[in-house]
CSV table of C-alpha atoms and ligand atoms in Angstrom, one decimal:
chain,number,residue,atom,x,y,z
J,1,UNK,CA,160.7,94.3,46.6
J,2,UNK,CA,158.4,92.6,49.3
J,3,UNK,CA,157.0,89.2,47.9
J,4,UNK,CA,153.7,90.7,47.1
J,5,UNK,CA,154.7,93.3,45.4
J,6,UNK,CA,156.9,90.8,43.5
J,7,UNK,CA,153.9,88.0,42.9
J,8,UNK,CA,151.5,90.9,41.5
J,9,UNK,CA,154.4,92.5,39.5
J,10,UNK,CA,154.9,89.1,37.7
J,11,UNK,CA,151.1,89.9,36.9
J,12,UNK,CA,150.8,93.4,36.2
J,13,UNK,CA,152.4,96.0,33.5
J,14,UNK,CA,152.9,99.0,33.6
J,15,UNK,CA,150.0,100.1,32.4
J,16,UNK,CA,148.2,97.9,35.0
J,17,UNK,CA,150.0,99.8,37.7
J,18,UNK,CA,149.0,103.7,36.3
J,19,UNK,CA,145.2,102.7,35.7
J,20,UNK,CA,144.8,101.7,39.4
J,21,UNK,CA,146.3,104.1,40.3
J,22,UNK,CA,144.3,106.3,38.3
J,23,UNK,CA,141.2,104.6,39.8
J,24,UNK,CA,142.3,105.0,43.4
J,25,UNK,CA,142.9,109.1,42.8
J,26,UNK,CA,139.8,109.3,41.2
J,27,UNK,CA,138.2,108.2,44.3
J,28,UNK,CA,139.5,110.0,46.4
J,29,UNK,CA,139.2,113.1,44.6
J,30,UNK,CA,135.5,112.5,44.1
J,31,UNK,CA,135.4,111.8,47.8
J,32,UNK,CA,137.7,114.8,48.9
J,33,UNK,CA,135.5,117.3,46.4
J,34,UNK,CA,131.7,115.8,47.7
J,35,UNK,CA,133.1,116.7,51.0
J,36,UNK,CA,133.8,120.4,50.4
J,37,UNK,CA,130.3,120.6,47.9
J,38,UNK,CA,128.0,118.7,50.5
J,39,UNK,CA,129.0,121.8,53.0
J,40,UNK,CA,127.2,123.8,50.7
J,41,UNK,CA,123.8,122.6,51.2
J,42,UNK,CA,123.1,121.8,47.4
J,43,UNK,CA,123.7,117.8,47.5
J,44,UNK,CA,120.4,116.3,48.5
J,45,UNK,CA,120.1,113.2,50.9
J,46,UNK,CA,122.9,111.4,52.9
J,47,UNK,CA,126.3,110.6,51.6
J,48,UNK,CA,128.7,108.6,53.2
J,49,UNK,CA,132.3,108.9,52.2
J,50,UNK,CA,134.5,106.5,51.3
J,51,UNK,CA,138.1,107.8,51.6
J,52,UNK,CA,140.9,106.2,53.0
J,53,UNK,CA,139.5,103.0,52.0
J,54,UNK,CA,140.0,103.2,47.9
J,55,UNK,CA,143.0,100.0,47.9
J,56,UNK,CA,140.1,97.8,49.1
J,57,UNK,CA,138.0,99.1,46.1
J,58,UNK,CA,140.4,99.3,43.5
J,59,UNK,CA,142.6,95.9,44.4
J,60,UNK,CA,139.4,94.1,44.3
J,61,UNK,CA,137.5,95.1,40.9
J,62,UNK,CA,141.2,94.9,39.3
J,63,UNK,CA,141.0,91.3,39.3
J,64,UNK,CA,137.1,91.4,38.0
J,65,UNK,CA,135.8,91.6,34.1
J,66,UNK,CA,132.5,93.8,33.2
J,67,UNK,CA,130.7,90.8,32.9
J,68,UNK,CA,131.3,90.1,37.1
J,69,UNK,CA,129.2,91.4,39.2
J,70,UNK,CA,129.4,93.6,43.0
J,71,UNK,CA,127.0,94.0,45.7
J,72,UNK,CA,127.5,97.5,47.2
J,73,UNK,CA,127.0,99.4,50.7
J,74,UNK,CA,125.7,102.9,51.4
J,75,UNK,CA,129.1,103.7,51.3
J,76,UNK,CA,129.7,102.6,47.7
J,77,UNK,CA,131.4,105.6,45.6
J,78,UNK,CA,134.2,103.9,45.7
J,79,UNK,CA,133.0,100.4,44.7
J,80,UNK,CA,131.3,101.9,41.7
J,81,UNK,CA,134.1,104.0,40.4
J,82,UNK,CA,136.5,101.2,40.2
J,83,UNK,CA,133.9,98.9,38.6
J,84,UNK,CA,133.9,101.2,36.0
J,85,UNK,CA,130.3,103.4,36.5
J,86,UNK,CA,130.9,106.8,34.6
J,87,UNK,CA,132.4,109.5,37.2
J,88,UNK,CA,130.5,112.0,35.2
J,89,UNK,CA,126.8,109.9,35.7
J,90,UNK,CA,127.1,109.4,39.1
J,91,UNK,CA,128.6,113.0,40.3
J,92,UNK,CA,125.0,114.0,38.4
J,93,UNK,CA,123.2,111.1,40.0
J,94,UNK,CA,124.6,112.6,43.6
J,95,UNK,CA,123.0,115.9,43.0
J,96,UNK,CA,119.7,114.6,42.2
J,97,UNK,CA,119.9,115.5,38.5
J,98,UNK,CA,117.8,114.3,35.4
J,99,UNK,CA,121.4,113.6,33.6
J,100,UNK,CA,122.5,111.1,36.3
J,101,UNK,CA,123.5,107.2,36.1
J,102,UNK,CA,119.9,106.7,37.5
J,103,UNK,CA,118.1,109.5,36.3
J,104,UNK,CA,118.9,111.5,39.6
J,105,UNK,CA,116.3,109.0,41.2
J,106,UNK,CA,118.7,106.8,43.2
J,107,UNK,CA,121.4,109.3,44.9
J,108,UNK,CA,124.5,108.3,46.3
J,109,UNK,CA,122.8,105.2,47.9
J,110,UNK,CA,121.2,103.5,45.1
J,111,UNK,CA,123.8,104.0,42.3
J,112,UNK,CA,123.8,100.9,40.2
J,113,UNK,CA,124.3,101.0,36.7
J,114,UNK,CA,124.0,96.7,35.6
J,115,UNK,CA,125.7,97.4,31.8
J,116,UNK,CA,129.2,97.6,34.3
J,117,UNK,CA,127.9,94.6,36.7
J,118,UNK,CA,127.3,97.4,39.6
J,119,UNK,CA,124.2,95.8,41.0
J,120,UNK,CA,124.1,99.0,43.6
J,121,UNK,CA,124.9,100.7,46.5
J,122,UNK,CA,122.7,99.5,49.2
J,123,UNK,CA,120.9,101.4,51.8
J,124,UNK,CA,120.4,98.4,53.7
J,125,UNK,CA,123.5,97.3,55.7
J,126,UNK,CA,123.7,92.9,54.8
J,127,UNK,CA,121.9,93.9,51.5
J,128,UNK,CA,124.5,92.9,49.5
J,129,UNK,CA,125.6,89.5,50.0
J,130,UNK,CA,121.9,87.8,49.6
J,131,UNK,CA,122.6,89.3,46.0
J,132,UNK,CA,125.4,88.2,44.7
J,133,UNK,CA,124.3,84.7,46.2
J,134,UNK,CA,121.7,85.5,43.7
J,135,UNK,CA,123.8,85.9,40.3
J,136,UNK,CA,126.3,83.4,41.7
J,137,UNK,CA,123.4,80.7,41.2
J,138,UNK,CA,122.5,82.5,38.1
J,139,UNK,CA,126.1,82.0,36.8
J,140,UNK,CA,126.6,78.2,37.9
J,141,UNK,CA,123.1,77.2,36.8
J,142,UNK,CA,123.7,78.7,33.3
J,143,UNK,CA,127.7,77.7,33.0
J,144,UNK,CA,129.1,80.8,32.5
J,145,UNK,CA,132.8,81.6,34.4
J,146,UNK,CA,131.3,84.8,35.8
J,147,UNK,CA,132.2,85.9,40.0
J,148,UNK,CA,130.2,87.7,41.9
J,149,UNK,CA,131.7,89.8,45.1
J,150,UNK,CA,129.9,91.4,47.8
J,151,UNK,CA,131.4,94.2,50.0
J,152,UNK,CA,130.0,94.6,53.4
J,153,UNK,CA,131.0,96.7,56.7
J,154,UNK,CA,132.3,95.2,59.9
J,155,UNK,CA,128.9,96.3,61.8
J,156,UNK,CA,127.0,94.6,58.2
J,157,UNK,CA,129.0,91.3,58.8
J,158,UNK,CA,126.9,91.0,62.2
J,159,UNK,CA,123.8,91.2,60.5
J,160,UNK,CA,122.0,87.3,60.1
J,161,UNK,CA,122.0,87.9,56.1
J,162,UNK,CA,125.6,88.0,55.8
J,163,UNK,CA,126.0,85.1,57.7
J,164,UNK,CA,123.0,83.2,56.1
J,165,UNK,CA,124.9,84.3,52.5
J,166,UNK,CA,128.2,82.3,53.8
J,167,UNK,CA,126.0,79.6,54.5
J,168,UNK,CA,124.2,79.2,51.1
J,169,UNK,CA,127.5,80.1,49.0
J,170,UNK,CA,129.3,77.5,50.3
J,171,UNK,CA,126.3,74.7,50.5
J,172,UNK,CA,125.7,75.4,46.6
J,173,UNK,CA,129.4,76.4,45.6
J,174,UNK,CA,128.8,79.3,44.3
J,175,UNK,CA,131.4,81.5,42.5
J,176,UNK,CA,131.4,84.7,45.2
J,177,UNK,CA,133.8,86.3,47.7
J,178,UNK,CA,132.4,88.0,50.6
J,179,UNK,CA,134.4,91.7,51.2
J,180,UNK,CA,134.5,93.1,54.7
J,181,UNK,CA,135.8,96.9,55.1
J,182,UNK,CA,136.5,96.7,58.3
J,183,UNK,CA,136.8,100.2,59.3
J,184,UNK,CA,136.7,100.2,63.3
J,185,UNK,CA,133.0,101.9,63.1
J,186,UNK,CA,129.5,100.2,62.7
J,187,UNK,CA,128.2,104.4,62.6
J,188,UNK,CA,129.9,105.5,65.8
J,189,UNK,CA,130.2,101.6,67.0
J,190,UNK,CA,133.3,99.9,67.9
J,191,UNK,CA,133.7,96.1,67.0
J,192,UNK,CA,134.0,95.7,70.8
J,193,UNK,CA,130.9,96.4,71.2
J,194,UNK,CA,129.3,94.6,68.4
J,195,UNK,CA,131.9,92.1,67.1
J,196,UNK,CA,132.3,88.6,69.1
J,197,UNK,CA,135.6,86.8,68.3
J,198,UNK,CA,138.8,87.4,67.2
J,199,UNK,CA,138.7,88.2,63.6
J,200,UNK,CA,135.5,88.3,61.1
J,201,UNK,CA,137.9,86.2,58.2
J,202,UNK,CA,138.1,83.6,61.0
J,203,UNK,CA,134.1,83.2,60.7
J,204,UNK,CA,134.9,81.4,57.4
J,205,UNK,CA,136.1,78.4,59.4
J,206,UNK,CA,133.0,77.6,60.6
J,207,UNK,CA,131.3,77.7,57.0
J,208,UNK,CA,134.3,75.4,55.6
J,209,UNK,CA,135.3,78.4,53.2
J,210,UNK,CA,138.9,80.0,53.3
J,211,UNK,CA,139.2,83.3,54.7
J,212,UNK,CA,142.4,85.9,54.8
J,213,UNK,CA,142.9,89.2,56.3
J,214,UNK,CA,144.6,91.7,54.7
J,215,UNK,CA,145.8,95.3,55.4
J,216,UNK,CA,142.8,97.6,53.1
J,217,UNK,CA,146.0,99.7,52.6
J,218,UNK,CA,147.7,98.2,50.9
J,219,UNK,CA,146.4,97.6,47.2
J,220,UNK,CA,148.8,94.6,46.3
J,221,UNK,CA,147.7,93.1,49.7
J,222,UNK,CA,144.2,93.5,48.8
J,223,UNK,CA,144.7,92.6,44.8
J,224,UNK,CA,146.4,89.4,45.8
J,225,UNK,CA,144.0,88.1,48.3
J,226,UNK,CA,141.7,89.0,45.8
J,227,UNK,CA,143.2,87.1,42.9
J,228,UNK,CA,143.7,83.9,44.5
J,229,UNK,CA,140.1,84.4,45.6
J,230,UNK,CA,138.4,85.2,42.4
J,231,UNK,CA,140.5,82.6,40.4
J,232,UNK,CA,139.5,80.0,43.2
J,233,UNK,CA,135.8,80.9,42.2
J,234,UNK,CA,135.8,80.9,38.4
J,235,UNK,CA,137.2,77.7,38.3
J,236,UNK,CA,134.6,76.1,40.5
J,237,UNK,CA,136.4,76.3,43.7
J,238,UNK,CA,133.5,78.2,45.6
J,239,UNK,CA,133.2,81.0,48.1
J,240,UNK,CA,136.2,82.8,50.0
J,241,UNK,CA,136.1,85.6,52.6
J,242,UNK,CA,138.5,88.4,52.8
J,243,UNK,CA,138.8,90.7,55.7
J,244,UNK,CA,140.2,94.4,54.8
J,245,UNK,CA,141.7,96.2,58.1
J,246,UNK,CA,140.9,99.8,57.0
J,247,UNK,CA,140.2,103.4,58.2
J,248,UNK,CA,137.9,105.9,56.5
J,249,UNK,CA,139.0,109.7,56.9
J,250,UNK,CA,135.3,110.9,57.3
J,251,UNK,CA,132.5,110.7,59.8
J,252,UNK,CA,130.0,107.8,59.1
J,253,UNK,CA,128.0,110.1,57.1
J,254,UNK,CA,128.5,113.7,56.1
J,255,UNK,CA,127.8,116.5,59.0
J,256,UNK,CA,129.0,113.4,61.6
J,257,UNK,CA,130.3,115.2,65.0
J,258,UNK,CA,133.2,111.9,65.3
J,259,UNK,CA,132.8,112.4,69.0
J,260,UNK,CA,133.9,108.4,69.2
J,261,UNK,CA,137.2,109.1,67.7
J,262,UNK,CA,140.3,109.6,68.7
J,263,UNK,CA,141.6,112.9,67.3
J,264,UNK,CA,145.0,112.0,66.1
J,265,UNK,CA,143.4,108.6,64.5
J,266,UNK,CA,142.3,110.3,61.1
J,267,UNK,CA,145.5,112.5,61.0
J,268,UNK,CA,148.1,109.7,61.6
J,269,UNK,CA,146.5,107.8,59.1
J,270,UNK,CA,146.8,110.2,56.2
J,271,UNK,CA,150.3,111.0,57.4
J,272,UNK,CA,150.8,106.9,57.6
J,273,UNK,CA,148.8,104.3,56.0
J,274,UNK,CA,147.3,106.6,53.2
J,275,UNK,CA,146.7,103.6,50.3
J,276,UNK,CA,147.8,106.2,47.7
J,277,UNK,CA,150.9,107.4,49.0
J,278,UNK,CA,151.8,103.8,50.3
J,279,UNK,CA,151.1,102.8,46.8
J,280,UNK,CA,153.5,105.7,45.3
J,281,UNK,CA,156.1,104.7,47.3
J,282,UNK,CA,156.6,100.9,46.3
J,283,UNK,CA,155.7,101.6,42.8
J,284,UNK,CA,158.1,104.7,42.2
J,285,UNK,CA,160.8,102.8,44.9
J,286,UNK,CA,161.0,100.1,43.0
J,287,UNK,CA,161.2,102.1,39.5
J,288,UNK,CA,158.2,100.4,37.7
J,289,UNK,CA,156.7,103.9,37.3
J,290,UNK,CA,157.9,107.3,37.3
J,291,UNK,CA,156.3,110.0,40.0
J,292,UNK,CA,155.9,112.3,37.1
J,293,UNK,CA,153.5,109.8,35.5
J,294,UNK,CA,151.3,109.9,38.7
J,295,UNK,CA,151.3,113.7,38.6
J,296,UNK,CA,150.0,113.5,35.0
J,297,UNK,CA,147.1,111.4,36.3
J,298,UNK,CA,146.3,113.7,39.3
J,299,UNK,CA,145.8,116.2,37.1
J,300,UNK,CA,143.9,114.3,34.5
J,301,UNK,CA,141.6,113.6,37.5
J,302,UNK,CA,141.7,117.1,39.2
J,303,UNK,CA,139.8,118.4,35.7
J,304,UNK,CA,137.6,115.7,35.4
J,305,UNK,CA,136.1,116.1,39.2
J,306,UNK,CA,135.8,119.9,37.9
J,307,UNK,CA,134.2,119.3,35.3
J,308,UNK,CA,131.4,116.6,36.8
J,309,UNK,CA,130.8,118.8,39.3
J,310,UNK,CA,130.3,122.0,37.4
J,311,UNK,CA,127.9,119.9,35.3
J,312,UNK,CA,126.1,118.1,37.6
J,313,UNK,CA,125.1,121.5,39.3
J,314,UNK,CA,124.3,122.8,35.5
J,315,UNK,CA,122.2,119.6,34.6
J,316,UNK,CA,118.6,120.0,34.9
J,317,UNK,CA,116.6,118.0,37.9
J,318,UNK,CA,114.5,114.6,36.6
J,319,UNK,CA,111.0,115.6,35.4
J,320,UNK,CA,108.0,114.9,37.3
J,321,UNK,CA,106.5,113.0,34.9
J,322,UNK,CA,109.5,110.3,35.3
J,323,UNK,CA,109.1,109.9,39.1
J,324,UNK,CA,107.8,106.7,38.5
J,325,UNK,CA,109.0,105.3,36.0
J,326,UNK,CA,112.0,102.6,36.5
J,327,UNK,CA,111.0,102.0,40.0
J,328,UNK,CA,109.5,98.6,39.9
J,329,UNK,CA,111.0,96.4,37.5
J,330,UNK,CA,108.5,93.0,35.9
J,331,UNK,CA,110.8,90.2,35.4
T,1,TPP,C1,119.2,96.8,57.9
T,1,TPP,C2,119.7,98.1,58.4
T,1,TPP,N1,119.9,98.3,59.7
T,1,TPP,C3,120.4,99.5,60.1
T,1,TPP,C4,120.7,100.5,59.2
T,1,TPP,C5,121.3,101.9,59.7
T,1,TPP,N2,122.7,101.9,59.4
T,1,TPP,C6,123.2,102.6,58.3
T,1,TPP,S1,124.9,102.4,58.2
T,1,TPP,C7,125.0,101.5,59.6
T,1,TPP,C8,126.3,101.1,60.1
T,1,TPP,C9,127.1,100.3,59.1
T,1,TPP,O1,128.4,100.0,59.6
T,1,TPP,P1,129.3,99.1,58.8
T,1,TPP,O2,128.6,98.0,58.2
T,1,TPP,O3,130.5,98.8,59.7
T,1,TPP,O4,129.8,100.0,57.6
T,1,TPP,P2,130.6,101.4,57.5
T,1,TPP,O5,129.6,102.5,57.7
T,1,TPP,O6,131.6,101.3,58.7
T,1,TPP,O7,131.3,101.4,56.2
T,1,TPP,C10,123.7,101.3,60.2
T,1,TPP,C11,123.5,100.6,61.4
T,1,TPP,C12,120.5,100.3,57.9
T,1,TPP,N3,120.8,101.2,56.9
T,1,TPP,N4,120.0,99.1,57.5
């Protein structure tokens, strides 16, 4: 048993083990089936997939509470499934319907759904870490042992309100942990093109914080990191910055040519570094779990993605008389 295995083992049960799993086939199978139904024209607006990236996901909001909060990216199934928005809702909320997590009003970018701490996917790349700066303060200045994490992309980590975030986390002490999914790509960009220095984590030196990077493979990796992180922050310990080393399986956004990849890239790493069968291995290996209790989950999860999708496309689409209604909010 490698030691991280063995230090989140002394952690987790069983049941800990099945219900990220769960959350990490549930991803992908909502990611794998919006792949095959965006093809047929009937998903409005842009959807970015997440797959290949789930361990970062579910290794991260395993060590949160409902009452902590995330900061999304346009790429945020994933975030929001293993935060705990309803599959259902936001399959609905993808196709524009009446019966979705927003009222069909947001789409795959803008789901958010507060009642889980999902403060939203973000169409703006660095949208997310000026908020949870925001309910970081909100949780220091009322008391309250709340954490707030942000995920952001590699290309999103070069933009001046990520770094301005860092900078004001770590001047007021505030309870959050900046997330980069590094996934080789800023759109069809490579890091060396947009990225100066070694590592992103390594920017954390310069703010005073700590900073790791981890393999975004590799769940216990990423729940460890995480753990140390977000117990660092709910005792009053501040802001830490983890680094994820990742690769998505999809274009940047659905219909994306990929003419900047490598062809072998996306191939080798479902044959190699796929977080779920990574994940199978150790677990089963090691005899914490049986394989036949992850089969029982896949096809928990293969009816469930049926079933949102075959009623999101029955669901009626929002009324016009609610266009504008929720879309500024009075505070
Ligand atoms: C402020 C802003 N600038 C530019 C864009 C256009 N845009 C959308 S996604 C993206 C690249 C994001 O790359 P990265 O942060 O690495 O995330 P990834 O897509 O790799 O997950 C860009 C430039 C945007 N949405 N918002």
């Amino acid at each position: 048993m490698t030691a991280d295995l063995q230090a989140a083992s002394d952690v987790l049960t069983r049941q800990d083990l099945l219900r990220y799993y769960r959350v990490m086939r549930t991803v992908r199978e909502f990611e794998e089936r919006l792949h095959i139904e965006f093809a047929t024209g009937e998903i409005p607006g842009f959807v970015h997939l997440y797959a290949g990236e789930e361990a970062i996901a579910a290794g991260v909001c395993a060590n949160l509470r409902d009452d902590d909060y995330i900061a999304s990216t346009h790429r945020g199934h994933g975030h929001a499934i293993a935060k705990g928005c309803d599959v259902r809702g936001m399959m609905a909320e993808i196709y524009g319907k009446a019966t979705g997590i927003c009222r069909g009003k947001g789409g795959s970018m803008h789901i958010a759904d507060l009642a889980v701490g999902m403060l939203g996917a973000n169409g703006i790349v660095g949208g997310g870490p000026p908020l949870v700066c925001g309910v970081g303060l909100k949780a220091r200045v009322t008391g309250t042992d709340q954490v707030a994490v942000s995920f952001t992309g590699d290309g999103g980590s070069n933009q001046g309100t990520f770094l301005e975030s860092l900078n004001l986390a770590a001047v007021w002490n505030l309870p959050t942990i900046f997330v980069v999914e590094n996934n080789g790509y800023a759109e069809a960009t490579s890091p060396m093109f947009h990225q100066a220095g070694i590592e992103i984590a390594k920017r954390a030196d310069g703010f005073g914080l700590p900073g790791a990077v981890v393999d975004g493979h590799d769940f216990f990796a990423v729940y460890e990191a995480t753990r140390e992180a977000v117990e660092r922050a709910r005792s009053g310990g501040g802001p830490s910055l983890i680094e994820c080393k990742v690769l998505r399986y999809y274009g940047h956004f659905e219909g994306d040519q990929q003419t900047y990849r490598d062809p072998d890239e996306v191939p080798d790493a479902r044959a190699n570094k796929d977080c779920l069968l990574l994940f199978e291995r150790r677990v089963t290996g090691d005899g914490l779990v049986g394989a036949d209790e992850l089969r029982a989950i896949d096809g928990e999860i293969a009816t469930l993605i049926d079933e949102a999708v075959a009623e999101a496309k029955r669901a009626p689409e929002p009324a016009l008389d609610a266009v504008l209604a929720d879309v500024y909010v009075s505070y």
